[in-house]
Amino acid sequence: MVRWQPGAQQRLQAAALDLYVSRGFEQTTAAEIAQSVGLTERTFFRYFADKREVLFDGQDLLQQAILDGVSGAPADAPPLAKVASALETSAAFFPDERRGYSRLRQKVIEANSPLRERELLKMASLTTAIAAELRARGTPDPAATLAAETGVTVFKVAFEQWIADGEDRPLGDIERQVMREMAAIASGMAPARRSGTRPG
Amino acid sequence: MVRWQPGAQQRLQAAALDLYVSRGFEQTTAAEIAQSVGLTERTFFRYFADKREVLFDGQDLLQQAILDGVSGAPADAPPLAKVASALETSAAFFPDERRGYSRLRQKVIEANSPLRERELLKMASLTTAIAAELRARGTPDPAATLAAETGVTVFKVAFEQWIADGEDRPLGDIERQVMREMAAIASGMAPARRSGTRPG
C-alpha cells in the first residue's frame, strides 16, 4: 500500500509544482526548486533525473501496481475483467487528498507540449506492459492488446473526470462507471452488416 | 479517392524508404534522398518539411478521410458505428499494392525511438480529432472519447495485422474482424460486482 507521506522527495515535488504553476515550467530550474525548500540541487538530482521527471515520479509504482493487479486476478477471468480489477486496486494511488496536486499537475502538463508528449508516451508504455502481462497469463493477441488499450483508455477518461472541477467521487467509482459506459458503447457494435458491402 | 500514383513526391518517398532501410534513418540526409532519384534537395523540401515527415506524409489525408467518414455517417448511428464506418472508408488508403511499402516503413519506425514517438503522437492527434468530430455531431463525452479511442485502437491493431508476414486479407476485412473481437471483449465486461467490495 503506497501512502502519501511527506519527505524530501515529497517536498521537492510540491515545491516544483508550485513553481511550475507560478512561474511556468520552462522558467524554473532544479536549483530553484531545491532552494525553495532549503535543499541542494544535488539532493534534487538524487530523487529526480530532471525537472520533467518530477511530474512523472510515481508512474513506475503505479504501473507495477497495475501489472500486479493483472497477474493477481483470477486466471480464468476475461482479460478486460483482469484489467478492470487491476485499475480498481491502483485507484488507491489516488486518494482524495491527492486530487488537488493532480489538478495542478495536469494544468502544468497541458500548458507544455513536451510534457503532454511525455504523458502520452508513458500511457503507451503502460499499455504495452499490460498487454505483455496479459499475454504472459495466457491471453493471446489481439485480445491482450485490445483489453490493455481499453483499460488504459478507461483509466485516462476516468482520471480526467476525477480531476474535473467540482468532481468529488473517488477514482475507483468513476473508473467503474466509465468501464460500464465503455461496455455499452462497444457491445452496441454488432458485426458490420451493411447491406451490399459485406463480402459473401 | 486517393490513388497510389508515382510522381516526384512518390519517387522521393520510395527512395527515402530504401535508404532508411539500407543505411539507417539517422545516416540518411535529405540531399542524398533527392540525389538518388535525380532531384535536388530543394525539391525534396518542397514536398517534405524534413526527412522524418517523409514517413508520415499522407496521414493528414487519412485523418481527413476518417473525419469525413464520421461526419458522413448516419446521424442516428451509435458513435462507435460511425467510427467503424469511417475506418472502412479509409481502408481504401491502403490497397494491397501499398502493403510492401507499409511493411518497410514499419521496420524503419520500429528501429528508431523518435519515429516511434512521432507515430504515437500522430495516433493521439487522430483520436482527439475523431472525438471532437463525434462531439460536434451530438455525441457527448465520455462516449465520444471512448468511441474515438476504441476506433483508433482497432485501426492500430488491424493495421499491424495487415502488415504481418504472410497476411493477405484486405485491411477493411481485418478491421471488421478486430472490431467484432473488441465488441466481444468489452461486452463481456459486466458491471463490476465483486462480492464484498461493491458499495451498497
Short mmCIF file of C-alpha atoms in Angstrom, two decimals:
data_model
loop_
_atom_site.label_atom_id
_atom_site.label_comp_id
_atom_site.label_asym_id
_atom_site.label_seq_id
_atom_site.Cartn_x
_atom_site.Cartn_y
_atom_site.Cartn_z
CA MET A 1 0.00 0.00 0.00
CA VAL A 2 1.57 3.24 -1.14
CA ARG A 3 0.93 6.19 1.18
CA TRP A 4 1.23 9.86 0.52
CA GLN A 5 3.97 10.66 3.03
CA PRO A 6 5.84 13.93 3.08
CA GLY A 7 9.65 13.75 2.94
CA ALA A 8 12.45 15.35 0.96
CA GLN A 9 11.17 13.86 -2.28
CA GLN A 10 7.63 14.88 -1.48
CA ARG A 11 8.62 18.41 -0.53
CA LEU A 12 10.64 18.80 -3.73
CA GLN A 13 7.69 17.60 -5.74
CA ALA A 14 5.26 20.01 -4.09
CA ALA A 15 7.71 22.91 -4.43
CA ALA A 16 8.35 22.09 -8.07
CA LEU A 17 4.67 22.10 -8.85
CA ASP A 18 4.19 25.44 -7.09
CA LEU A 19 6.98 26.97 -9.15
CA TYR A 20 5.80 25.39 -12.41
CA VAL A 21 2.35 26.88 -11.81
CA SER A 22 3.50 30.33 -10.67
CA ARG A 23 6.49 30.88 -13.00
CA GLY A 24 6.00 28.33 -15.72
CA PHE A 25 7.74 25.01 -16.26
CA GLU A 26 10.35 26.34 -18.70
CA GLN A 27 11.33 29.20 -16.41
CA THR A 28 12.03 27.03 -13.37
CA THR A 29 15.36 25.34 -12.65
CA ALA A 30 16.12 22.33 -10.48
CA ALA A 31 18.32 24.51 -8.28
CA GLU A 32 15.45 26.92 -7.63
CA ILE A 33 13.14 24.10 -6.71
CA ALA A 34 15.64 22.69 -4.24
CA GLN A 35 16.44 26.10 -2.74
CA SER A 36 12.78 26.90 -2.20
CA VAL A 37 12.57 24.07 0.33
CA GLY A 38 16.06 24.51 1.80
CA LEU A 39 17.67 21.63 -0.10
CA THR A 40 20.54 21.48 -2.55
CA GLU A 41 20.43 20.89 -6.28
CA ARG A 42 22.42 17.74 -5.60
CA THR A 43 19.64 16.44 -3.37
CA PHE A 44 17.15 17.23 -6.12
CA PHE A 45 19.07 15.06 -8.56
CA ARG A 46 19.27 12.24 -6.03
CA TYR A 47 15.50 11.92 -6.37
CA PHE A 48 14.78 13.04 -9.91
CA ALA A 49 16.64 12.61 -13.20
CA ASP A 50 15.49 16.04 -14.37
CA LYS A 51 12.82 18.63 -13.72
CA ARG A 52 10.41 16.90 -16.09
CA GLU A 53 10.68 13.67 -14.13
CA VAL A 54 9.29 15.38 -11.03
CA LEU A 55 5.89 15.33 -12.67
CA PHE A 56 6.08 11.67 -13.66
CA ASP A 57 7.53 10.30 -10.47
CA GLY A 58 5.32 7.55 -9.12
CA GLN A 59 4.20 6.31 -12.52
CA ASP A 60 6.55 3.35 -12.30
CA LEU A 61 4.96 2.38 -8.99
CA LEU A 62 1.50 2.87 -10.49
CA GLN A 63 2.43 0.71 -13.47
CA GLN A 64 3.81 -2.01 -11.23
CA ALA A 65 0.66 -1.96 -9.09
CA ILE A 66 -1.49 -2.32 -12.21
CA LEU A 67 0.66 -5.18 -13.52
CA ASP A 68 0.50 -6.90 -10.12
CA GLY A 69 -3.26 -6.48 -10.24
CA VAL A 70 -3.44 -8.09 -13.67
CA SER A 71 -1.24 -11.02 -12.68
CA GLY A 72 -3.10 -11.42 -9.37
CA ALA A 73 -6.56 -11.52 -10.95
CA PRO A 74 -8.27 -14.92 -11.22
CA ALA A 75 -6.58 -16.83 -14.04
CA ASP A 76 -9.89 -17.63 -15.70
CA ALA A 77 -11.23 -14.05 -15.62
CA PRO A 78 -11.76 -12.45 -19.04
CA PRO A 79 -8.87 -10.16 -19.99
CA LEU A 80 -10.74 -6.88 -19.59
CA ALA A 81 -12.01 -8.00 -16.18
CA LYS A 82 -8.40 -8.58 -15.13
CA VAL A 83 -7.51 -5.07 -16.23
CA ALA A 84 -10.58 -3.56 -14.55
CA SER A 85 -9.71 -5.31 -11.31
CA ALA A 86 -6.14 -4.01 -11.54
CA LEU A 87 -7.37 -0.45 -12.12
CA GLU A 88 -9.59 -0.75 -9.07
CA THR A 89 -6.63 -1.75 -6.93
CA SER A 90 -4.44 1.01 -8.31
CA ALA A 91 -7.08 3.65 -7.58
CA ALA A 92 -5.61 3.56 -4.05
CA PHE A 93 -2.72 5.58 -5.50
CA PHE A 94 -5.08 8.50 -5.87
CA PRO A 95 -6.75 9.20 -2.54
CA ASP A 96 -8.87 12.31 -2.25
CA GLU A 97 -6.06 14.31 -0.64
CA ARG A 98 -4.02 13.91 -3.80
CA ARG A 99 -6.67 15.37 -6.07
CA GLY A 100 -5.51 18.99 -5.64
CA TYR A 101 -1.96 18.04 -6.58
CA SER A 102 -3.18 16.10 -9.60
CA ARG A 103 -5.29 19.03 -10.79
CA LEU A 104 -2.34 21.42 -10.70
CA ARG A 105 -0.06 18.86 -12.30
CA GLN A 106 -2.49 18.49 -15.18
CA LYS A 107 -2.56 22.24 -15.76
CA VAL A 108 1.23 22.32 -15.98
CA ILE A 109 1.30 19.40 -18.38
CA GLU A 110 -1.42 20.79 -20.61
CA ALA A 111 0.44 24.09 -20.92
CA ASN A 112 3.64 22.42 -22.20
CA SER A 113 3.79 20.40 -25.37
CA PRO A 114 6.86 18.23 -24.50
CA LEU A 115 5.20 17.34 -21.18
CA ARG A 116 2.00 16.37 -22.97
CA GLU A 117 4.05 14.15 -25.25
CA ARG A 118 5.80 12.54 -22.31
CA GLU A 119 2.45 11.82 -20.69
CA LEU A 120 1.23 10.17 -23.89
CA LEU A 121 4.38 8.06 -24.12
CA LYS A 122 4.05 6.95 -20.51
CA MET A 123 0.49 5.84 -21.17
CA ALA A 124 1.64 3.99 -24.29
CA SER A 125 4.32 2.20 -22.24
CA LEU A 126 1.71 1.26 -19.66
CA THR A 127 -0.49 -0.17 -22.40
CA THR A 128 2.38 -2.21 -23.83
CA ALA A 129 3.26 -3.55 -20.38
CA ILE A 130 -0.33 -4.55 -19.56
CA ALA A 131 -0.70 -6.32 -22.90
CA ALA A 132 2.55 -8.22 -22.26
CA GLU A 133 1.32 -9.23 -18.81
CA LEU A 134 -1.98 -10.47 -20.24
CA ARG A 135 -0.14 -12.49 -22.88
CA ALA A 136 2.14 -13.96 -20.20
CA ARG A 137 -1.04 -15.06 -18.38
CA GLY A 138 -2.46 -16.80 -21.41
CA THR A 139 -4.50 -14.19 -23.29
CA PRO A 140 -3.50 -14.24 -26.96
CA ASP A 141 -3.37 -11.21 -29.23
CA PRO A 142 -5.30 -9.28 -30.41
CA ALA A 143 -7.41 -9.76 -27.24
CA ALA A 144 -4.48 -8.86 -24.98
CA THR A 145 -3.75 -5.61 -26.83
CA LEU A 146 -7.42 -4.68 -27.14
CA ALA A 147 -8.03 -5.24 -23.42
CA ALA A 148 -4.88 -3.31 -22.45
CA GLU A 149 -5.75 -0.38 -24.71
CA THR A 150 -9.31 -0.33 -23.43
CA GLY A 151 -8.19 -0.44 -19.82
CA VAL A 152 -5.79 2.46 -20.28
CA THR A 153 -8.47 4.41 -22.14
CA VAL A 154 -10.86 3.88 -19.24
CA PHE A 155 -8.16 4.97 -16.80
CA LYS A 156 -7.39 8.14 -18.79
CA VAL A 157 -11.05 9.12 -19.18
CA ALA A 158 -11.82 8.36 -15.53
CA PHE A 159 -8.75 10.24 -14.32
CA GLU A 160 -9.66 13.29 -16.37
CA GLN A 161 -13.09 13.23 -14.78
CA TRP A 162 -11.60 12.70 -11.30
CA ILE A 163 -9.67 15.98 -11.56
CA ALA A 164 -12.54 17.90 -13.19
CA ASP A 165 -13.76 20.98 -11.33
CA GLY A 166 -16.37 20.09 -8.74
CA GLU A 167 -15.88 16.31 -9.05
CA ASP A 168 -15.68 14.62 -5.66
CA ARG A 169 -16.29 10.91 -6.31
CA PRO A 170 -13.40 8.51 -5.69
CA LEU A 171 -11.41 7.48 -8.76
CA GLY A 172 -12.41 3.82 -8.38
CA ASP A 173 -16.11 4.69 -8.59
CA ILE A 174 -15.54 6.79 -11.69
CA GLU A 175 -13.48 4.01 -13.30
CA ARG A 176 -16.31 1.52 -12.78
CA GLN A 177 -18.80 3.89 -14.33
CA VAL A 178 -16.58 4.61 -17.34
CA MET A 179 -15.96 0.88 -17.79
CA ARG A 180 -19.72 0.28 -17.88
CA GLU A 181 -20.11 3.05 -20.45
CA MET A 182 -17.28 1.50 -22.48
CA ALA A 183 -19.01 -1.89 -22.38
CA ALA A 184 -22.28 -0.30 -23.51
CA ILE A 185 -20.63 1.51 -26.42
CA ALA A 186 -18.69 -1.50 -27.67
CA SER A 187 -21.39 -4.09 -27.20
CA GLY A 188 -23.74 -1.94 -29.26
CA MET A 189 -21.22 -2.55 -32.04
CA ALA A 190 -22.77 -5.53 -33.76
CA PRO A 191 -20.77 -7.19 -36.55
CA ALA A 192 -20.81 -4.85 -39.55
CA ARG A 193 -23.68 -5.95 -41.76
CA ARG A 194 -24.19 -3.04 -44.09
CA SER A 195 -26.32 -4.27 -46.93
CA GLY A 196 -24.49 -4.62 -50.19
CA THR A 197 -20.99 -4.02 -48.84
CA ARG A 198 -20.41 -7.21 -46.92
CA PRO A 199 -18.42 -9.89 -48.73
CA GLY A 200 -20.41 -13.10 -49.12
CA MET B 1 -10.41 8.63 -53.91
CA VAL B 2 -6.71 8.74 -53.25
CA ARG B 3 -4.61 6.69 -55.65
CA TRP B 4 -1.09 5.44 -55.34
CA GLN B 5 0.42 7.38 -58.28
CA PRO B 6 4.12 7.75 -58.86
CA GLY B 7 5.44 11.29 -59.19
CA ALA B 8 8.26 13.38 -57.72
CA GLN B 9 6.81 13.13 -54.25
CA GLN B 10 6.20 9.43 -54.65
CA ARG B 11 9.67 8.77 -56.00
CA LEU B 12 11.24 10.72 -53.14
CA GLN B 13 9.22 8.73 -50.66
CA ALA B 14 10.19 5.38 -52.16
CA ALA B 15 13.87 6.41 -52.39
CA ALA B 16 13.86 7.67 -48.80
CA LEU B 17 12.45 4.39 -47.55
CA ASP B 18 15.06 2.40 -49.49
CA LEU B 19 17.85 4.47 -47.94
CA TYR B 20 16.37 4.34 -44.45
CA VAL B 21 16.23 0.56 -44.71
CA SER B 22 19.65 0.05 -46.26
CA ARG B 23 21.67 2.73 -44.42
CA GLY B 24 19.55 3.61 -41.46
CA PHE B 25 17.31 6.61 -40.87
CA GLU B 26 19.88 8.63 -38.92
CA GLN B 27 22.58 8.11 -41.54
CA THR B 28 20.49 9.38 -44.45
CA THR B 29 20.23 13.04 -45.50
CA ALA B 30 17.53 14.78 -47.48
CA ALA B 31 20.12 15.67 -50.14
CA GLU B 32 21.05 12.00 -50.58
CA ILE B 33 17.43 11.01 -50.94
CA ALA B 34 16.87 13.64 -53.62
CA GLN B 35 20.08 12.82 -55.49
CA SER B 36 19.25 9.12 -55.58
CA VAL B 37 16.25 9.89 -57.83
CA GLY B 38 17.89 12.73 -59.78
CA LEU B 39 16.18 15.55 -57.89
CA THR B 40 17.55 18.44 -55.85
CA GLU B 41 17.44 18.92 -52.10
CA ARG B 42 15.33 21.97 -52.79
CA THR B 43 12.74 19.81 -54.50
CA PHE B 44 12.78 17.47 -51.51
CA PHE B 45 11.90 20.34 -49.20
CA ARG B 46 9.13 21.47 -51.49
CA TYR B 47 7.34 18.23 -50.65
CA PHE B 48 8.52 17.42 -47.13
CA ALA B 49 9.31 19.57 -44.08
CA ASP B 50 12.09 17.20 -43.04
CA LYS B 51 13.26 13.63 -43.53
CA ARG B 52 11.02 12.40 -40.73
CA GLU B 53 7.97 13.83 -42.44
CA VAL B 54 8.54 11.58 -45.46
CA LEU B 55 7.32 8.68 -43.36
CA PHE B 56 4.22 10.47 -42.12
CA ASP B 57 3.15 12.06 -45.34
CA GLY B 58 -0.40 11.13 -46.13
CA GLN B 59 -1.54 10.92 -42.53
CA ASP B 60 -3.30 14.26 -42.80
CA LEU B 61 -5.24 12.94 -45.78
CA LEU B 62 -6.01 9.74 -43.89
CA GLN B 63 -7.20 11.73 -40.89
CA GLN B 64 -9.39 13.94 -43.06
CA ALA B 65 -10.90 10.88 -44.76
CA ILE B 66 -11.70 9.35 -41.37
CA LEU B 67 -13.24 12.60 -40.11
CA ASP B 68 -15.30 12.89 -43.30
CA GLY B 69 -16.43 9.32 -42.73
CA VAL B 70 -17.51 10.12 -39.18
CA SER B 71 -19.40 13.25 -40.21
CA GLY B 72 -20.95 11.48 -43.19
CA ALA B 73 -22.25 8.51 -41.17
CA PRO B 74 -25.98 8.40 -40.40
CA ALA B 75 -26.65 10.98 -37.67
CA ASP B 76 -28.50 8.46 -35.53
CA ALA B 77 -25.84 5.75 -35.73
CA PRO B 78 -24.15 4.89 -32.43
CA PRO B 79 -20.77 6.63 -32.04
CA LEU B 80 -18.64 3.54 -32.47
CA ALA B 81 -20.60 2.55 -35.59
CA LYS B 82 -19.79 5.97 -37.05
CA VAL B 83 -16.11 5.40 -36.37
CA ALA B 84 -16.22 1.85 -37.75
CA SER B 85 -17.86 3.09 -40.93
CA ALA B 86 -15.21 5.80 -41.27
CA LEU B 87 -12.42 3.25 -40.84
CA GLU B 88 -13.98 1.10 -43.52
CA THR B 89 -13.96 4.01 -45.95
CA SER B 90 -10.39 4.96 -45.11
CA ALA B 91 -9.17 1.41 -45.71
CA ALA B 92 -9.13 2.48 -49.39
CA PHE B 93 -5.93 4.36 -48.50
CA PHE B 94 -4.21 1.03 -48.07
CA PRO B 95 -4.67 -1.05 -51.20
CA ASP B 96 -2.76 -4.29 -51.46
CA GLU B 97 0.00 -2.73 -53.59
CA ARG B 98 0.87 -0.45 -50.70
CA ARG B 99 1.41 -3.27 -48.24
CA GLY B 100 5.08 -3.77 -49.09
CA TYR B 101 5.80 -0.08 -48.56
CA SER B 102 3.92 -0.10 -45.26
CA ARG B 103 5.88 -3.14 -44.05
CA LEU B 104 9.23 -1.49 -44.73
CA ARG B 105 8.05 1.79 -43.23
CA GLN B 106 7.10 -0.01 -40.03
CA LYS B 107 10.53 -1.58 -39.76
CA VAL B 108 12.18 1.82 -40.07
CA ILE B 109 9.87 3.33 -37.45
CA GLU B 110 10.31 0.47 -35.01
CA ALA B 111 14.09 0.80 -35.22
CA ASN B 112 14.06 4.49 -34.26
CA SER B 113 12.72 5.77 -30.96
CA PRO B 114 11.87 9.36 -32.05
CA LEU B 115 9.97 7.94 -35.04
CA ARG B 116 8.02 5.61 -32.77
CA GLU B 117 7.15 8.59 -30.60
CA ARG B 118 6.02 10.58 -33.59
CA GLU B 119 3.78 7.72 -34.69
CA LEU B 120 2.21 7.57 -31.24
CA LEU B 121 1.62 11.32 -31.24
CA LYS B 122 0.01 11.19 -34.67
CA MET B 123 -2.37 8.48 -33.46
CA ALA B 124 -3.16 10.56 -30.38
CA SER B 125 -3.96 13.56 -32.60
CA LEU B 126 -6.19 11.37 -34.73
CA THR B 127 -8.03 10.22 -31.61
CA THR B 128 -8.53 13.79 -30.41
CA ALA B 129 -9.83 14.86 -33.81
CA ILE B 130 -12.29 11.95 -34.07
CA ALA B 131 -13.61 12.65 -30.56
CA ALA B 132 -14.09 16.33 -31.47
CA GLU B 133 -15.96 15.34 -34.63
CA LEU B 134 -18.24 13.00 -32.68
CA ARG B 135 -18.96 15.73 -30.14
CA ALA B 136 -19.71 18.17 -32.96
CA ARG B 137 -22.24 15.61 -34.25
CA GLY B 138 -24.01 15.32 -30.91
CA THR B 139 -22.24 12.53 -29.01
CA PRO B 140 -21.37 13.76 -25.52
CA ASP B 141 -18.30 12.80 -23.56
CA PRO B 142 -17.20 10.36 -22.30
CA ALA B 143 -18.88 8.38 -25.11
CA ALA B 144 -17.17 10.46 -27.81
CA THR B 145 -13.70 9.92 -26.36
CA LEU B 146 -14.31 6.24 -25.65
CA ALA B 147 -15.55 5.61 -29.19
CA ALA B 148 -12.65 7.56 -30.72
CA GLU B 149 -10.05 5.75 -28.61
CA THR B 150 -11.63 2.40 -29.42
CA GLY B 151 -11.74 3.15 -33.13
CA VAL B 152 -8.08 4.14 -33.23
CA THR B 153 -7.16 1.06 -31.21
CA VAL B 154 -8.99 -1.11 -33.71
CA PHE B 155 -7.22 0.67 -36.56
CA LYS B 156 -3.79 0.19 -34.97
CA VAL B 157 -4.33 -3.48 -34.19
CA ALA B 158 -5.79 -4.18 -37.62
CA PHE B 159 -3.03 -2.29 -39.38
CA GLU B 160 -0.36 -4.21 -37.50
CA GLN B 161 -2.02 -7.43 -38.62
CA TRP B 162 -2.35 -6.16 -42.20
CA ILE B 163 1.44 -5.77 -42.46
CA ALA B 164 2.23 -9.02 -40.64
CA ASP B 165 4.27 -11.58 -42.57
CA GLY B 166 2.08 -13.77 -44.71
CA GLU B 167 -1.11 -11.73 -44.16
CA ASP B 168 -3.01 -11.14 -47.39
CA ARG B 169 -6.52 -10.09 -46.37
CA PRO B 170 -7.61 -6.51 -47.15
CA LEU B 171 -7.32 -4.01 -44.30
CA GLY B 172 -11.07 -3.40 -44.22
CA ASP B 173 -11.77 -7.10 -43.61
CA ILE B 174 -9.25 -7.20 -40.78
CA GLU B 175 -10.72 -4.05 -39.25
CA ARG B 176 -14.18 -5.62 -39.20
CA GLN B 177 -12.83 -8.74 -37.53
CA VAL B 178 -10.90 -6.77 -34.91
CA MET B 179 -13.96 -4.60 -34.22
CA ARG B 180 -16.02 -7.74 -33.59
CA GLU B 181 -13.34 -9.03 -31.23
CA MET B 182 -13.32 -5.66 -29.47
CA ALA B 183 -17.11 -5.82 -29.05
CA ALA B 184 -16.85 -9.34 -27.63
CA ILE B 185 -14.16 -8.36 -25.13
CA ALA B 186 -15.92 -5.23 -23.91
CA SER B 187 -19.43 -6.61 -23.78
CA GLY B 188 -18.18 -9.47 -21.61
CA MET B 189 -17.32 -6.71 -19.15
CA ALA B 190 -20.41 -6.74 -16.97
CA PRO B 191 -20.71 -4.04 -14.30
CA ALA B 192 -18.21 -4.86 -11.55
CA ARG B 193 -19.99 -6.98 -8.97
CA ARG B 194 -17.20 -8.43 -6.89
CA SER B 195 -18.75 -9.83 -3.74
CA GLY B 196 -17.97 -7.83 -0.62
CA THR B 197 -16.26 -4.92 -2.35
CA ARG B 198 -19.22 -3.28 -4.04
CA PRO B 199 -20.63 -0.26 -2.24
CA GLY B 200 -24.26 -0.77 -1.29
#
